[in-house]
């Protein structure tokens, strides 16, 4: 090495580097040939729209991840339910329509309509204005603490079609969960408080002991103060979880489970 000049040393270094590169390539090719085929064929594709919810789509050798933003859920929830939201109007004996008293939700395919009880006094007649402008008479079914339930009653010679909202379950809601309110306008917010009531069941003798059950009675959201009476509160899965009503001087959301129980109890009394 001492006998080599600078030019010869450079040529020697290039030769060593060339030989090392060839050896590395041979080793790499050999390892790839010995590895399973799936290692070289797997494709991972990521479609980025925004950071919110990840929906994986898996195939034999392809994994595609689609990221969906919250806005898509909000739009979908409104689209699914807006056809089941009506205007509640008083009607005079001479068939003159009054101003809008509140919004109402078509709660079932049978035509039950639920609204804020404080907006519909018991001594007045009311009609529902459907989204397409059709006016349908309402028959009062039952009044609860915060909501009243009516029934759409078209005339005998009148054929009216309507769409109900998608009734969701309110039993698994969490504080902080995102919700959509929809009446005269749309709004987004979160559940700020869940209010429970304890129901006591008296036992019968020694076989059936006394029990206490906590049931959701009210939902409070960050948008309630701005919501219209009778408007819908919707979870991001598209299910309506309650209707906005006045109770104790403030706007709250009455859960769908409470409305269902009220409707079922009224049907039992009618039997």
Short mmCIF file of C-alpha atoms in Angstrom, two decimals:
data_model
loop_
_atom_site.label_atom_id
_atom_site.label_comp_id
_atom_site.label_asym_id
_atom_site.label_seq_id
_atom_site.Cartn_x
_atom_site.Cartn_y
_atom_site.Cartn_z
CA UNK A 1 0.00 0.00 0.00
CA UNK A 2 2.92 2.35 0.73
CA UNK A 3 4.17 1.86 -2.82
CA UNK A 4 0.89 3.12 -4.39
CA UNK A 5 0.50 6.71 -5.45
CA UNK A 6 -2.68 8.78 -4.91
CA UNK A 7 -4.20 7.91 -8.31
CA UNK A 8 -3.69 4.19 -7.74
CA UNK A 9 -5.27 4.46 -4.26
CA UNK A 10 -8.38 6.14 -5.72
CA UNK A 11 -8.72 3.40 -8.37
CA UNK A 12 -8.31 0.73 -5.69
CA UNK A 13 -11.08 2.35 -3.57
CA UNK A 14 -13.44 2.44 -6.55
CA UNK A 15 -12.75 -1.24 -7.25
CA UNK A 16 -13.51 -2.23 -3.63
CA UNK A 17 -16.74 -0.17 -3.67
CA UNK A 18 -17.84 -1.79 -6.95
CA UNK A 19 -17.21 -5.30 -5.67
CA UNK A 20 -19.11 -4.51 -2.40
CA UNK A 21 -22.12 -3.22 -4.38
CA UNK A 22 -22.26 -6.39 -6.46
CA UNK A 23 -22.07 -8.55 -3.32
CA UNK A 24 -24.86 -6.55 -1.62
CA UNK A 25 -27.08 -6.92 -4.68
CA UNK A 26 -26.57 -10.67 -4.81
CA UNK A 27 -27.46 -11.03 -1.11
CA UNK A 28 -30.59 -8.85 -1.49
CA UNK A 29 -31.89 -10.78 -4.51
CA UNK A 30 -31.27 -14.08 -2.74
CA UNK A 31 -33.24 -12.96 0.35
CA UNK A 32 -36.16 -11.65 -1.75
CA UNK A 33 -36.38 -14.98 -3.59
CA UNK A 34 -36.54 -16.82 -0.27
CA UNK A 35 -39.21 -14.49 1.24
CA UNK A 36 -43.00 -15.25 0.89
CA UNK A 37 -44.63 -13.76 -2.21
CA UNK A 38 -47.10 -11.68 -0.13
CA UNK A 39 -44.25 -9.54 1.19
CA UNK A 40 -43.51 -8.15 -2.23
CA UNK A 41 -47.10 -7.93 -3.41
CA UNK A 42 -48.89 -6.19 -0.50
CA UNK A 43 -50.12 -2.75 -1.45
CA UNK A 44 -51.17 -0.15 1.10
CA UNK A 45 -53.16 2.78 -0.19
CA UNK A 46 -54.28 5.68 2.04
CA UNK A 47 -56.88 8.19 0.82
CA UNK A 48 -56.64 11.32 2.99
CA UNK A 49 -59.71 13.59 3.24
CA UNK A 50 -59.50 14.76 6.85
CA UNK A 51 -58.70 13.32 10.26
CA UNK A 52 -61.88 11.94 11.81
CA UNK A 53 -63.13 8.37 11.31
CA UNK A 54 -61.20 5.52 9.66
CA UNK A 55 -63.05 2.91 7.61
CA UNK A 56 -60.77 0.01 6.52
CA UNK A 57 -61.50 -1.89 3.28
CA UNK A 58 -59.54 -5.14 3.02
CA UNK A 59 -58.88 -7.34 0.01
CA UNK A 60 -56.56 -10.32 -0.61
CA UNK A 61 -53.48 -8.15 -1.13
CA UNK A 62 -54.86 -4.62 -0.84
CA UNK A 63 -55.66 -2.60 2.25
CA UNK A 64 -57.42 0.71 1.56
CA UNK A 65 -58.05 3.17 4.38
CA UNK A 66 -60.67 5.89 3.82
CA UNK A 67 -60.80 8.71 6.35
CA UNK A 68 -64.26 10.32 6.62
CA UNK A 69 -64.82 13.77 8.11
CA UNK A 70 -67.54 14.62 10.64
CA UNK A 71 -69.24 16.96 8.16
CA UNK A 72 -70.32 13.95 6.08
CA UNK A 73 -72.15 12.46 9.08
CA UNK A 74 -73.89 15.78 9.82
CA UNK A 75 -75.16 16.16 6.26
CA UNK A 76 -76.29 12.52 6.15
CA UNK A 77 -78.14 12.81 9.50
CA UNK A 78 -80.08 15.86 8.32
CA UNK A 79 -80.90 14.37 4.92
CA UNK A 80 -82.23 11.20 6.54
CA UNK A 81 -84.61 13.02 8.90
CA UNK A 82 -85.65 16.34 7.34
CA UNK A 83 -88.63 14.72 5.60
CA UNK A 84 -90.10 13.79 8.99
CA UNK A 85 -90.01 17.29 10.51
CA UNK A 86 -93.25 19.29 10.31
CA UNK A 87 -94.59 22.70 11.35
CA UNK A 88 -97.32 22.76 14.02
CA UNK A 89 -99.92 25.49 13.45
CA UNK A 90 -103.12 26.36 15.36
CA UNK A 91 -106.29 26.43 13.29
CA UNK A 92 -109.36 28.55 14.03
CA UNK A 93 -112.97 27.30 13.71
CA UNK A 94 -113.22 29.13 10.38
CA UNK A 95 -110.17 27.13 9.15
CA UNK A 96 -107.82 30.12 9.39
CA UNK A 97 -104.26 29.01 10.04
CA UNK A 98 -102.29 30.72 12.79
CA UNK A 99 -98.57 31.35 13.04
CA UNK A 100 -96.20 28.44 13.56
CA UNK A 101 -96.40 27.29 17.19
CA UNK A 102 -93.49 24.85 17.08
CA UNK A 103 -91.84 22.13 15.08
CA UNK A 104 -92.89 18.50 15.35
CA UNK A 105 -91.40 15.12 14.52
CA UNK A 106 -93.31 12.38 12.70
CA UNK A 107 -92.32 9.68 15.15
CA UNK A 108 -93.76 6.61 13.45
CA UNK A 109 -95.13 5.38 10.14
CA UNK A 110 -98.56 5.35 11.80
CA UNK A 111 -98.41 9.15 11.86
CA UNK A 112 -97.70 9.94 15.51
CA UNK A 113 -96.27 13.47 15.85
CA UNK A 114 -94.36 14.59 18.93
CA UNK A 115 -93.75 18.23 19.87
CA UNK A 116 -93.04 20.59 22.76
CA UNK A 117 -96.02 20.46 25.15
CA UNK A 118 -95.59 24.09 26.22
CA UNK A 119 -96.27 25.26 22.63
CA UNK A 120 -99.60 23.47 22.14
CA UNK A 121 -102.27 24.37 24.69
CA UNK A 122 -104.97 21.79 25.31
CA UNK A 123 -107.92 23.97 24.29
CA UNK A 124 -106.80 24.68 20.71
CA UNK A 125 -106.97 22.66 17.49
CA UNK A 126 -103.77 22.13 15.54
CA UNK A 127 -102.64 21.00 12.11
CA UNK A 128 -99.31 19.82 10.77
CA UNK A 129 -97.73 21.34 7.69
CA UNK A 130 -95.68 18.66 5.96
CA UNK A 131 -92.39 19.49 4.19
CA UNK A 132 -94.22 19.50 0.82
CA UNK A 133 -96.74 22.07 2.11
CA UNK A 134 -99.65 19.65 2.67
CA UNK A 135 -101.84 20.56 5.66
CA UNK A 136 -103.05 17.61 7.78
CA UNK A 137 -105.29 17.73 10.86
CA UNK A 138 -103.88 16.58 14.20
CA UNK A 139 -105.70 14.61 16.88
CA UNK A 140 -104.25 14.84 20.37
CA UNK A 141 -103.19 11.45 21.75
CA UNK A 142 -101.45 12.15 25.06
CA UNK A 143 -99.71 14.94 27.00
CA UNK A 144 -96.57 14.27 29.00
CA UNK A 145 -94.44 16.43 31.32
CA UNK A 146 -92.62 18.14 28.46
CA UNK A 147 -93.98 16.71 25.20
CA UNK A 148 -97.37 16.20 23.57
CA UNK A 149 -98.12 13.45 21.07
CA UNK A 150 -100.62 13.88 18.24
CA UNK A 151 -101.75 11.71 15.35
CA UNK A 152 -101.99 12.76 11.72
CA UNK A 153 -105.64 12.43 10.65
CA UNK A 154 -106.15 13.07 6.93
CA UNK A 155 -109.69 13.43 5.58
CA UNK A 156 -111.37 10.22 4.40
CA UNK A 157 -111.16 11.17 0.75
CA UNK A 158 -107.60 12.51 1.12
CA UNK A 159 -104.53 10.41 0.33
CA UNK A 160 -101.50 11.76 2.16
CA UNK A 161 -98.03 10.24 2.30
CA UNK A 162 -95.47 11.12 4.94
CA UNK A 163 -92.03 10.07 6.10
CA UNK A 164 -91.08 9.41 9.71
CA UNK A 165 -87.77 10.30 11.30
CA UNK A 166 -85.28 7.56 12.16
CA UNK A 167 -85.86 6.96 15.87
CA UNK A 168 -82.57 6.22 17.62
CA UNK A 169 -81.75 4.79 21.03
CA UNK A 170 -80.89 7.25 23.78
CA UNK A 171 -79.76 4.68 26.35
CA UNK A 172 -76.07 4.52 25.36
CA UNK A 173 -75.39 8.24 24.99
CA UNK A 174 -72.24 9.79 26.50
CA UNK A 175 -71.42 13.29 27.72
CA UNK A 176 -69.24 14.96 25.10
CA UNK A 177 -70.85 13.05 22.22
CA UNK A 178 -71.44 15.13 19.07
CA UNK A 179 -75.05 15.83 18.06
CA UNK A 180 -76.95 17.73 15.36
CA UNK A 181 -80.00 19.92 16.02
CA UNK A 182 -82.39 20.64 13.18
CA UNK A 183 -85.49 22.84 13.01
CA UNK A 184 -85.58 26.16 11.19
CA UNK A 185 -81.80 25.90 11.02
CA UNK A 186 -79.10 23.32 11.59
CA UNK A 187 -76.57 23.38 14.40
CA UNK A 188 -73.87 21.11 15.77
CA UNK A 189 -72.80 20.70 19.36
CA UNK A 190 -72.17 18.15 22.08
CA UNK A 191 -74.11 16.52 24.89
CA UNK A 192 -73.26 18.58 27.97
CA UNK A 193 -75.30 16.69 30.59
CA UNK A 194 -77.40 13.55 30.99
CA UNK A 195 -80.10 13.71 33.68
CA UNK A 196 -81.35 10.46 35.23
CA UNK A 197 -84.38 9.72 37.39
CA UNK A 198 -84.66 6.79 39.77
CA UNK A 199 -87.75 4.64 39.37
CA UNK A 200 -88.72 2.54 42.36
CA UNK A 201 -90.58 -0.72 42.03
CA UNK A 202 -92.37 -1.97 45.14
CA UNK A 203 -91.85 -5.66 45.73
CA UNK A 204 -94.66 -8.17 46.11
CA UNK A 205 -94.05 -10.32 49.17
CA UNK A 206 -90.76 -12.12 49.56
CA UNK A 207 -90.48 -13.43 46.00
CA UNK A 208 -90.19 -10.07 44.24
CA UNK A 209 -87.88 -7.65 46.08
CA UNK A 210 -88.07 -3.87 45.81
CA UNK A 211 -85.86 -2.52 43.02
CA UNK A 212 -84.55 0.86 41.91
CA UNK A 213 -83.78 1.63 38.26
CA UNK A 214 -82.07 4.70 36.85
CA UNK A 215 -83.58 5.92 33.59
CA UNK A 216 -82.51 8.78 31.35
CA UNK A 217 -85.06 11.58 31.67
CA UNK A 218 -83.41 14.60 30.04
CA UNK A 219 -80.54 15.43 27.70
CA UNK A 220 -78.85 18.82 27.77
CA UNK A 221 -76.76 19.92 24.79
CA UNK A 222 -74.55 22.90 23.98
CA UNK A 223 -77.06 24.01 21.32
CA UNK A 224 -80.31 23.75 23.34
CA UNK A 225 -80.47 27.46 24.17
CA UNK A 226 -80.57 28.28 20.44
CA UNK A 227 -82.80 25.40 19.31
CA UNK A 228 -86.41 25.80 18.16
CA UNK A 229 -89.17 24.20 20.24
CA UNK A 230 -90.04 20.82 18.83
CA UNK A 231 -86.89 20.54 16.71
CA UNK A 232 -84.94 17.30 16.36
CA UNK A 233 -81.71 16.38 18.11
CA UNK A 234 -79.86 13.76 16.08
CA UNK A 235 -76.83 11.58 16.76
CA UNK A 236 -74.16 11.34 14.06
CA UNK A 237 -75.33 7.82 13.17
CA UNK A 238 -78.54 9.44 11.85
CA UNK A 239 -80.86 8.38 14.66
CA UNK A 240 -83.05 11.01 16.36
CA UNK A 241 -82.29 10.86 20.09
CA UNK A 242 -84.78 13.47 21.30
CA UNK A 243 -87.02 16.50 20.75
CA UNK A 244 -86.37 20.00 22.08
CA UNK A 245 -88.90 21.20 24.71
CA UNK A 246 -89.24 23.66 27.59
CA UNK A 247 -88.98 22.37 31.13
CA UNK A 248 -88.57 24.49 34.26
CA UNK A 249 -87.90 27.60 32.17
CA UNK A 250 -85.11 26.18 30.02
CA UNK A 251 -84.84 24.37 26.71
CA UNK A 252 -83.85 20.73 27.07
CA UNK A 253 -83.98 17.59 24.96
CA UNK A 254 -86.55 14.95 25.87
CA UNK A 255 -85.04 11.53 25.01
CA UNK A 256 -86.74 9.26 22.48
CA UNK A 257 -86.94 6.49 25.09
CA UNK A 258 -89.19 8.72 27.23
CA UNK A 259 -91.38 9.47 24.21
CA UNK A 260 -91.69 5.78 23.30
CA UNK A 261 -92.69 4.90 26.88
CA UNK A 262 -95.31 7.70 26.90
CA UNK A 263 -96.75 6.50 23.59
CA UNK A 264 -96.87 2.86 24.70
CA UNK A 265 -98.58 3.70 27.98
CA UNK A 266 -101.24 5.73 26.15
CA UNK A 267 -101.96 2.78 23.86
CA UNK A 268 -102.38 0.47 26.87
CA UNK A 269 -104.86 2.88 28.47
CA UNK A 270 -106.82 3.04 25.23
CA UNK A 271 -107.26 -0.74 25.13
#
